[in-house]
Structures are given as C-alpha cells and as structure tokens.
Tab-separated table of C-alpha atoms in Angstrom:
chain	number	residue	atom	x	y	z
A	231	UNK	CA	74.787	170.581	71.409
A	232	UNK	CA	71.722	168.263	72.263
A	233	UNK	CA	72.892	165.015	71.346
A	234	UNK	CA	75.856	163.252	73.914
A	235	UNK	CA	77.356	161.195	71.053
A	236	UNK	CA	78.664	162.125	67.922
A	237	UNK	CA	79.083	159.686	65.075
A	238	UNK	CA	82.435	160.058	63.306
A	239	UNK	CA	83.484	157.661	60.550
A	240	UNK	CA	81.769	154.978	61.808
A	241	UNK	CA	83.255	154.888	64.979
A	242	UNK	CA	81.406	156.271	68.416
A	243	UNK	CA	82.702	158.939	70.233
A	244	UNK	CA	81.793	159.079	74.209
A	245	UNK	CA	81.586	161.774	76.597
A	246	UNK	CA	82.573	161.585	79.688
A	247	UNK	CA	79.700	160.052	82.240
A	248	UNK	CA	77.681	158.595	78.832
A	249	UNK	CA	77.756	154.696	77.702
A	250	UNK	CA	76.426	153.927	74.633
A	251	UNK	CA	72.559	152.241	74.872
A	252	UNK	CA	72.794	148.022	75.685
A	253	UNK	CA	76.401	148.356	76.989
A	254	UNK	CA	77.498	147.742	80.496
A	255	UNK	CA	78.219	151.439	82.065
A	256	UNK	CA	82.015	149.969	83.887
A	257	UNK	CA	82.198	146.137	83.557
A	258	UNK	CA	80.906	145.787	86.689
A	259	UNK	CA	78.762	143.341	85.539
A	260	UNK	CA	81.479	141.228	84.405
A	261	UNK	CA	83.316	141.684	87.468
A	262	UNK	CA	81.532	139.765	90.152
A	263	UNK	CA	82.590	136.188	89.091
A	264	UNK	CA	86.228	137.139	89.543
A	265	UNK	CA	85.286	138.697	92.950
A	266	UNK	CA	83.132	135.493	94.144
A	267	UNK	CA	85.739	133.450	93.017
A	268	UNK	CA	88.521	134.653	95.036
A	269	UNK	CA	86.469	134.918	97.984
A	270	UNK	CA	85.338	131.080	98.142
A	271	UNK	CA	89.484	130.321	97.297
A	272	UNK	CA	90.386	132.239	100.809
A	273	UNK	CA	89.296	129.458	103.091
A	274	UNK	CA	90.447	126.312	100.834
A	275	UNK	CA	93.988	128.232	100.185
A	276	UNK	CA	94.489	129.250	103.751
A	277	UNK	CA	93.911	125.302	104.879
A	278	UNK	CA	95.545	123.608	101.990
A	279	UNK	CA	98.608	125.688	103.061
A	280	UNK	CA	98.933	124.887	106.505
A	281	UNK	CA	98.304	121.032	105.365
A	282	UNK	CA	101.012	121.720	102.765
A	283	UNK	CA	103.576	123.247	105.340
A	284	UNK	CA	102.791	120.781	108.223
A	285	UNK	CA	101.153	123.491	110.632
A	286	UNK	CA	98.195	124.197	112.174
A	287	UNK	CA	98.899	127.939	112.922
A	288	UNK	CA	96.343	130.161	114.227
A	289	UNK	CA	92.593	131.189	114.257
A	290	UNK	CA	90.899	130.247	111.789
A	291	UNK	CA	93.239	127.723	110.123
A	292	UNK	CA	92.754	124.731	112.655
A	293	UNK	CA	88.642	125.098	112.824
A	294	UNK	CA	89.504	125.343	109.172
A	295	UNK	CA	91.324	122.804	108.438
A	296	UNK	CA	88.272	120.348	110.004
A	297	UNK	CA	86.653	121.054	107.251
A	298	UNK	CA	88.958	119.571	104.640
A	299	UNK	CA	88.590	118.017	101.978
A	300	UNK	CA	84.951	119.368	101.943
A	301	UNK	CA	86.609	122.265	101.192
A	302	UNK	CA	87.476	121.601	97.598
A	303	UNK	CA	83.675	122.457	97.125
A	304	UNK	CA	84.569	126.045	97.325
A	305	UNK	CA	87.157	125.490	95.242
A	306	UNK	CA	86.126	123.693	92.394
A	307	UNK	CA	83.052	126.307	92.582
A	308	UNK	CA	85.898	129.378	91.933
A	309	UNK	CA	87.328	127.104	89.366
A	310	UNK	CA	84.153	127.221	87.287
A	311	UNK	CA	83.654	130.942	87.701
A	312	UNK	CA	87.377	132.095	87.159
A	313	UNK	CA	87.415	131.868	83.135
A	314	UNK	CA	84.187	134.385	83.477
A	315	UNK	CA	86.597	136.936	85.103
A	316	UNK	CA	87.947	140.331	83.568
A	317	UNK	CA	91.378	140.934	82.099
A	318	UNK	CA	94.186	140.468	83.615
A	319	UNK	CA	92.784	138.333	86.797
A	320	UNK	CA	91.355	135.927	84.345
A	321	UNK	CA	94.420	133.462	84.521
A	322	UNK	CA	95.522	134.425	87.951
A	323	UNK	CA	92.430	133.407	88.719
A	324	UNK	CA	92.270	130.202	86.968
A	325	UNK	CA	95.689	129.153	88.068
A	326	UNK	CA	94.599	129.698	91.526
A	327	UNK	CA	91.620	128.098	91.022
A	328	UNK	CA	93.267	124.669	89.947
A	329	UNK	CA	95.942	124.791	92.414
A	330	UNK	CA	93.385	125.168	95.567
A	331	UNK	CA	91.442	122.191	93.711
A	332	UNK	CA	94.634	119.935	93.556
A	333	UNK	CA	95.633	120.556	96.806
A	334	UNK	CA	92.056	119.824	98.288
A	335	UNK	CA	92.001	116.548	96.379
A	336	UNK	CA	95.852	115.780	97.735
A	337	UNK	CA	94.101	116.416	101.662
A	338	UNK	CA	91.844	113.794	101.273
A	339	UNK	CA	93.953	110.957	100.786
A	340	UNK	CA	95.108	108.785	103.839
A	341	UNK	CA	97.792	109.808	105.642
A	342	UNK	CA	100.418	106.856	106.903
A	343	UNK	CA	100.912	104.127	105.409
A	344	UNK	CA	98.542	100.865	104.387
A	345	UNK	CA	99.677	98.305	106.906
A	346	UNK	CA	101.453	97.990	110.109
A	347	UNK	CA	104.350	95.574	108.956
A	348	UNK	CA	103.379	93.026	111.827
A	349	UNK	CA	104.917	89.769	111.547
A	350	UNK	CA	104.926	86.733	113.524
A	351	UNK	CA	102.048	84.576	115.322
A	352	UNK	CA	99.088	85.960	116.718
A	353	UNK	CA	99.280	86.574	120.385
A	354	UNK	CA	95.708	87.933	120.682
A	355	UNK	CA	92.461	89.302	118.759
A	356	UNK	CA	91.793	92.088	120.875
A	357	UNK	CA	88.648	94.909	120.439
A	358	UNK	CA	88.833	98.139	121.290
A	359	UNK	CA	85.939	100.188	121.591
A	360	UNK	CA	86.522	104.465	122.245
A	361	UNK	CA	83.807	106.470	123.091
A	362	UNK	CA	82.753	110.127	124.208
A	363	UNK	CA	79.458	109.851	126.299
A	364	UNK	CA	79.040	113.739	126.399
A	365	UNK	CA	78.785	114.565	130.045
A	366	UNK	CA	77.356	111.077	130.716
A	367	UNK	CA	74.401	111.859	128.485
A	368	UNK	CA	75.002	108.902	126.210
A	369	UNK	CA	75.686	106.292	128.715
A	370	UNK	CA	73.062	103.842	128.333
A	371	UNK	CA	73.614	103.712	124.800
A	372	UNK	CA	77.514	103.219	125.320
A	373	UNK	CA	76.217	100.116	127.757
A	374	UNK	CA	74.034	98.962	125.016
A	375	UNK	CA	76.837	99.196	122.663
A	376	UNK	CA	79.435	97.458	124.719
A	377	UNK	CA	77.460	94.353	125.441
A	378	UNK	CA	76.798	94.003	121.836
A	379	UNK	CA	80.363	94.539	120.743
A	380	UNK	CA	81.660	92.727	123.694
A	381	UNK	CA	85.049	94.909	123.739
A	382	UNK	CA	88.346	93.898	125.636
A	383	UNK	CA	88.910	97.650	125.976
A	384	UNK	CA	87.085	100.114	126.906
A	385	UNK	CA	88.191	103.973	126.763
A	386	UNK	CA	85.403	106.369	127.910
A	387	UNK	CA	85.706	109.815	128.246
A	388	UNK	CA	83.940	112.577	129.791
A	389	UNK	CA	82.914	110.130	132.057
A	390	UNK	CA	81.672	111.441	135.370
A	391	UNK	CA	81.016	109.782	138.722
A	392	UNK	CA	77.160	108.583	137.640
A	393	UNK	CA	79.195	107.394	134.537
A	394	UNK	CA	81.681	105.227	136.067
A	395	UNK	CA	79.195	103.563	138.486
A	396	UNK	CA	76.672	102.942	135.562
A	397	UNK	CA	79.544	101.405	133.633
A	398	UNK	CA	80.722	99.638	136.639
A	399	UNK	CA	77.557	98.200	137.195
A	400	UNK	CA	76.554	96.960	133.742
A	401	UNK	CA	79.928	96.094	132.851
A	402	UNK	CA	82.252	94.978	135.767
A	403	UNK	CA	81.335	91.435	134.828
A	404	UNK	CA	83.695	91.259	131.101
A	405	UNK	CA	85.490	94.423	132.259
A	406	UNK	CA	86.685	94.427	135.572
A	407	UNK	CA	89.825	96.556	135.270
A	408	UNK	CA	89.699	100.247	135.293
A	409	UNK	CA	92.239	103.278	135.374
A	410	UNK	CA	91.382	106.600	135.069
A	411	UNK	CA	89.242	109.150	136.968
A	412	UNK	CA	85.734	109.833	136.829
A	413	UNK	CA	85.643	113.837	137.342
A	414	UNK	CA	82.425	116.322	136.918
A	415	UNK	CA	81.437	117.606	133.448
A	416	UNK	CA	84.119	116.589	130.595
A	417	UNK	CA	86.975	116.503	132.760
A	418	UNK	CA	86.914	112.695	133.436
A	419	UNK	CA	87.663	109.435	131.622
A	420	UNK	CA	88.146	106.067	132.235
A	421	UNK	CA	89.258	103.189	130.958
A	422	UNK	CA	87.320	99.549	131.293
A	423	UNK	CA	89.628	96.335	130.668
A	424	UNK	CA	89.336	92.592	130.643
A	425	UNK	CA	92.832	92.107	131.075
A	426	UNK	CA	94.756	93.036	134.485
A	427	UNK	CA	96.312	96.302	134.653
A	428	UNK	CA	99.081	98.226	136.338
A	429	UNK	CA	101.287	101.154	136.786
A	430	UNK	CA	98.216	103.500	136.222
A	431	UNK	CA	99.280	106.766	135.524
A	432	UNK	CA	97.699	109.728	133.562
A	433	UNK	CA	99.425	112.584	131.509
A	434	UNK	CA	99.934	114.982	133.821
A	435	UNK	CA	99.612	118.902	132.983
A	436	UNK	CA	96.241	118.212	131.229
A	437	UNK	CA	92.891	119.819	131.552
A	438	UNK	CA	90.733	116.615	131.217
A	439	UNK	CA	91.951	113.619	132.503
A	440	UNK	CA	94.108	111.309	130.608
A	441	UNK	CA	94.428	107.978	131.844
A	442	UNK	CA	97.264	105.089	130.922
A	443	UNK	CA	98.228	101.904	132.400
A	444	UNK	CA	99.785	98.837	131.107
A	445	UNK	CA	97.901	95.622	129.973
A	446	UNK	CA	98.831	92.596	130.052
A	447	UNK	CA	97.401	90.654	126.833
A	448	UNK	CA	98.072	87.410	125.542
A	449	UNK	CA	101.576	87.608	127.456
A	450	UNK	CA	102.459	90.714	126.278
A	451	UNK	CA	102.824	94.242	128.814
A	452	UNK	CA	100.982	96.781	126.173
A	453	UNK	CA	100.575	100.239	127.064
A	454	UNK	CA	97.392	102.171	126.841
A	455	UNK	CA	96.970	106.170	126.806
A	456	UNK	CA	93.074	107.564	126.589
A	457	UNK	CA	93.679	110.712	124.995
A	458	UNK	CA	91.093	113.937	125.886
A	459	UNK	CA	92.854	117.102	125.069
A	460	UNK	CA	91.226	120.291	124.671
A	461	UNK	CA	89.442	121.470	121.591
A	462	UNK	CA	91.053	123.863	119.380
A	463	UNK	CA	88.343	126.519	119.742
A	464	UNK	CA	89.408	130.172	119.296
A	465	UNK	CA	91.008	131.178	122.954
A	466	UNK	CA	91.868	127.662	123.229
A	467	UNK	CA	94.088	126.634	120.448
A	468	UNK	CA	97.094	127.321	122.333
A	469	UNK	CA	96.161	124.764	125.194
A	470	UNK	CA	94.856	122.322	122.493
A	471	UNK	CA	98.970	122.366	120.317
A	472	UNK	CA	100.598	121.968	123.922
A	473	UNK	CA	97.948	118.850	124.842
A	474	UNK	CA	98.858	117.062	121.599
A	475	UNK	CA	102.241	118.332	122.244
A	476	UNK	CA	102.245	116.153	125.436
A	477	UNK	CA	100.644	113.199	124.236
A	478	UNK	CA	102.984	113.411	121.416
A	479	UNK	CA	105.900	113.316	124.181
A	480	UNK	CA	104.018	110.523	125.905
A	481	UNK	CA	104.232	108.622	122.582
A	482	UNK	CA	108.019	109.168	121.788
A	483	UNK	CA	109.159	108.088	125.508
A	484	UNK	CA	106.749	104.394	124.789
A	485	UNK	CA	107.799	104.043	121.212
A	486	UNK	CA	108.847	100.679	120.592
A	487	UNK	CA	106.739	99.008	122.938
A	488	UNK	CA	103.430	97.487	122.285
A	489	UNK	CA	100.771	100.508	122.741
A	490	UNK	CA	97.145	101.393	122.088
A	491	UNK	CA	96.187	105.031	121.958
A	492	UNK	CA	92.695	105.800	121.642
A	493	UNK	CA	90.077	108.471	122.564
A	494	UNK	CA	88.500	111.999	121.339
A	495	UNK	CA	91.635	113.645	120.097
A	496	UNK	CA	89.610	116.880	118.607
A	497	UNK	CA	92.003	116.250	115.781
A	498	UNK	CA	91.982	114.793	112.345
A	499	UNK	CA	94.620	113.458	110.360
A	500	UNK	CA	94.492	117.533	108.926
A	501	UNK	CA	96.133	118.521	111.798
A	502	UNK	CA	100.068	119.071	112.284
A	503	UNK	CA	99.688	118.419	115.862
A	504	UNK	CA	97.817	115.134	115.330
A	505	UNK	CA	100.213	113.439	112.675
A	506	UNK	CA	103.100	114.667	115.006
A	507	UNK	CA	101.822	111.905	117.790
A	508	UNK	CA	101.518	109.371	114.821
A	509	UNK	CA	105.385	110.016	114.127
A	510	UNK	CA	106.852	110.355	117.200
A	511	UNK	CA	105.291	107.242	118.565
A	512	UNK	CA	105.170	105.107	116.011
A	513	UNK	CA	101.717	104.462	115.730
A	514	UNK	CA	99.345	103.963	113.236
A	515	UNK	CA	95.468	105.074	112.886
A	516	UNK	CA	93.441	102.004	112.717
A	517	UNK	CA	90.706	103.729	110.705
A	518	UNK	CA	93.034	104.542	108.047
A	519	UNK	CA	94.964	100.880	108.393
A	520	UNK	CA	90.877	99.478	108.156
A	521	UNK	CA	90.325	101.845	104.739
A	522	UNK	CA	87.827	103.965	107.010
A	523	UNK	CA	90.353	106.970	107.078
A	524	UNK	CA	87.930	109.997	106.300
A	525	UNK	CA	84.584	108.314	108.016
A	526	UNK	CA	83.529	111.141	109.330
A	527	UNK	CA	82.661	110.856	113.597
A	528	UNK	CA	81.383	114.713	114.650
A	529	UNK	CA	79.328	116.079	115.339
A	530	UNK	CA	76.875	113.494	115.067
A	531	UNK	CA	74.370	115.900	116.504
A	532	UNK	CA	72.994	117.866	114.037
A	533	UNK	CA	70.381	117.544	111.167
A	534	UNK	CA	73.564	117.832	108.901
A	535	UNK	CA	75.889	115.270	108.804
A	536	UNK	CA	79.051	114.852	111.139
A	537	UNK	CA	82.011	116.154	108.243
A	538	UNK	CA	85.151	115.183	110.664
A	539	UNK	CA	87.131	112.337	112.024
A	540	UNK	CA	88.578	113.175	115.403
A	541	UNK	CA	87.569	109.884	117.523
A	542	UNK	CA	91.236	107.783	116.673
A	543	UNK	CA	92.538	104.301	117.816
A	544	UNK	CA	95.768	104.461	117.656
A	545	UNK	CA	98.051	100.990	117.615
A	546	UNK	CA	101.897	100.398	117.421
A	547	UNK	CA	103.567	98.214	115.309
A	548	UNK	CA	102.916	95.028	117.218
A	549	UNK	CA	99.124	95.036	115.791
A	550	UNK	CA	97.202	94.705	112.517
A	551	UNK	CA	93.908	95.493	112.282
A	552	UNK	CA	91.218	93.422	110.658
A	553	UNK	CA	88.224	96.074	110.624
A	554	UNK	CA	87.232	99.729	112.562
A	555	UNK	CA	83.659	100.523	112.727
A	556	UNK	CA	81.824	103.611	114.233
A	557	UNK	CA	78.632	103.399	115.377
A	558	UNK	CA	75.749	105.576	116.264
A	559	UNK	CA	76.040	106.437	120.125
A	560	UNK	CA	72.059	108.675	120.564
A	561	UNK	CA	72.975	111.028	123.700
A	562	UNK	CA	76.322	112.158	122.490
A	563	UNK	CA	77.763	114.385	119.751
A	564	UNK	CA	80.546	111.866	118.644
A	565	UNK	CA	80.255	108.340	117.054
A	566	UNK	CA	81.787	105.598	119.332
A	567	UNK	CA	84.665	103.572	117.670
A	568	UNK	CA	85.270	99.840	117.261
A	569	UNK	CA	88.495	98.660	116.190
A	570	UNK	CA	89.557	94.790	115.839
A	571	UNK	CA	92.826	94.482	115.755
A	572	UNK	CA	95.506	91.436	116.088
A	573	UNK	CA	98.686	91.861	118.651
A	574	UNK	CA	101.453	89.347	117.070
A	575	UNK	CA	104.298	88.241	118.825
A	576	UNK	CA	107.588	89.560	116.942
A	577	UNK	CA	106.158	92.285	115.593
C-alpha cells in the first residue's frame, strides 16, 4: 500500500508514527505553557509557604523569601499561562496559579500592628539614625548625613577602628557617648549618643559585634541593642536563625522596659526569625508604624534597584513614631535609616 492514511466514512484512520498534514505530531506544542507555568510557581509556592507556616527553613527558602512580594511576578505570569495548559493539568494549574498569587499579595502587607498604643505626655522627640558603612567605605557620607539629620542616636555598624575615630572626630561634639567596639572588616559597630550611657554590654556569642547600653532620655533609663547578625547565605543560615535567636532572647529578658533596637538585621519582616524578636520583645518596626513598611534598603549597590528591607528600628511601647526615612548613603550597599520617634511618659 503507498498511501499511510486511509479514508473510511469520513473519518481518518492513522498509522502508527503518521499525523495527519497541519496537526501537531504529540501536543507538544500545547504543552509548554503548562510546563513554564509550574516552573515560575516553584519559587513563589516554596516562599509563600514558609511565610504561611511561620518558618524560614532551609536553602533556598530564606534567600527566597527576600524576594517577596516581588515574587507574585512569577506568579501572576503562571496564572496567565495556566488556562493555555493540556487536559487534566489545566485546573490544577489554574488553582495553583491563583493560590501562589493570593498568597504573594497577603506577603506584602505590613506585618504588626498600625500604632504603638503610647499614651501619656511626651518625655522626648528623639532621632535615631542606623546605618551600615560597609567596611568603613561609606563613612564620609554617614558624617555628611549625620550633621544634616542631627540624630540623638547613632548605631553604626561594620565600623572599624578608622571608622570610629572619623566618627569621633566629626561627631564627638552632639554625640559624645559611645558603646560598642570598633573591630576590623564587618565585625565592629558602635553606637554614638547624645545622652549619657551605662551598663554597656554586647550580646555575647555573636560573630559581629553587638553593642547595648542604657540611655538615659528625658528621665527615662531606655535600653538600646545594635543588632549585626550574620547573613543568611547558604553555609550560613544556621548561624544567622541562632543570631536572631539571641537577639530575640535579648528582647524577651528587656520586654517591658523602654528599648530601641536598631541596625542591619539581614532580615525582613518575611522572615520567621525576624518577627520572632518583634514578639518576644514587644517591639514594633518603626518603618511599618511610619507606613514605610516595604521601602526597600539593599542592596543599594547595583544598577537595579535595592528589592529588600533589612535595615530596622525597632521601638517598644513607650514610643510613637512621627516619620522613618532612608536615605542614600554612596560607599555602602545599604540605605541608612532615620526614624523620629516620641518616648511618652506612661506609655
């Protein structure tokens, strides 16, 4: 028989390795915008569930969940494939789709509440300015910064001995105070006051240095903590959970005392080990109380824009907060943070 295909009442009959002339030879080419799709919902599904279940687990999830909520991009981009996909994955597919989508959207809103619930007079308007100079490299611009913002508090980290004399220098004047150690490469930190302090004493059992003392502003002992713990890089993220694990600790022994908590955390409000310190202390994030919750503060860097908040200022009950502001600081890879924020008596 010559011909492949026989035509029997008015139906084609096909032979095995034969597709009839303008029709796809398996589907295949219907197939790919199921397979796209569920590959961008991996990353988004895998981040929205650690969000959902309160953990950070383990490679990739926390360098994942960093990302959020840019990751509903992904998402919403399966969404609009999924109804092209074949059979049976179709609605699987689609149902995924919107669930990665609504759980994206549900990461981006604030975490904690609106307001501190501070009551009473005003004792003091203190600012707070936090800032990560990079191994020093962004020093003169932190000195520029600080005599324009003209903070009452100063936390610094990765702040080496160059650092803490430059500081010193330009800013002993309206900051005369200082705890904290200035080490070699990111290991030190410091922090720059205009009121008196005492009892220094850092977190101990920490790879960068930690500082905390206790202020005394507008007649009120407030405690302050500089946080600095490792990143959560892969090899690392182990080191990184127990460091917020101890400043978490830290937190819980102070809570119910005035307190300021502010530096680099390499966390965002994403993060289980990050929200744990907000709970356990008592504390609120001043960027979220200010309505600057997802203003993004690294890396500030590179030619594409910084996509994560991990740069915090973190304030107890006693305080509301009027504004938070992050600034530009050239030399570094994070954006300094300003915070204004109102200690009242009776909180």
């Amino acid at each position: 028989m010559s011909r492949r295909v026989l035509r029997r009442a008015g139906r084609w009959t096909r032979f095995p390795g034969h597709t009839p002339a303008g029709e796809p030879a398996s589907g295949s080419g219907r197939r790919w915008p199921g397979r796209i799709a569920a590959a961008l919902l991996v990353a988004p599904t895998a981040a929205c569930a650690a969000r959902l279940l309160d953990a950070d687990a383990v490679t990739p999830v926390p360098q994942l969940l960093s990302l959020l909520p840019w990751l509903a991009a992904p998402a919403f981009a399966a969404l609009l494939l999924a109804p092209a996909a074949r059979g049976r994955a179709r609605p699987v597919l689609v149902a995924w789709a919107v669930a990665a989508v609504a759980a994206s959207v549900w990461s981006a809103l604030p975490y904690g509440p609106a307001a501190t619930g501070a009551r009473g007079p005003a004792a003091a308007v203190v600012r707070v300015l936090t800032a990560n100079v990079e191994y020093g490299g962004a020093v003169p611009a932190l000195v520029d910064a600080a005599r324009r913002e003209r903070p009452d508090l100063l936390f610094v980290q990765e702040c080496d001995p160059a650092c803490a004399d430059a500081l010193a220098a330009a800013l002993g004047g309206r900051l005369p105070h200082r705890a904290g150690a200035a080490r070699e490469d990111a290991a030190g930190s410091v922090v720059l006051s205009a009121f008196p302090l005492a009892a220094p004493v850092a977190l101990p059992g920490t790879a960068l240095e930690m500082p905390g003392a206790t202020a005394r502003i507008g007649g009120t002992a407030v405690r302050l903590r500089l946080a600095h713990p490792l990143p959560p890089v892969p090899g690392l993220v182990g080191r990184w959970r127990r460091e917020l694990g101890l400043l978490r600790d830290d937190a819980a022994a102070r809570r119910g005392a005035p307190a300021v908590v502010a530096g680099d955390f390499n966390a965002a409000q994403d993060h289980a080990a990050f929200r744990a310190v907000l709970r356990a202390g008592g504390l609120h994030d001043a960027a979220r109380l200010a309505g600057r919750a997802r203003t993004p503060s690294w890396p500030a860097d590179l030619p594409v824009p910084a996509w994560t908040q991990i740069d915090h200022v973190l304030v107890s009950g006693d305080f509301s907060v009027r504004d938070a502001r992050f600034l530009d600081l050239p030399g570094s890879d994070h954006r300094a943070l300003v915070v204004d924020a109102v200690l009242h008596r009776g909180g």
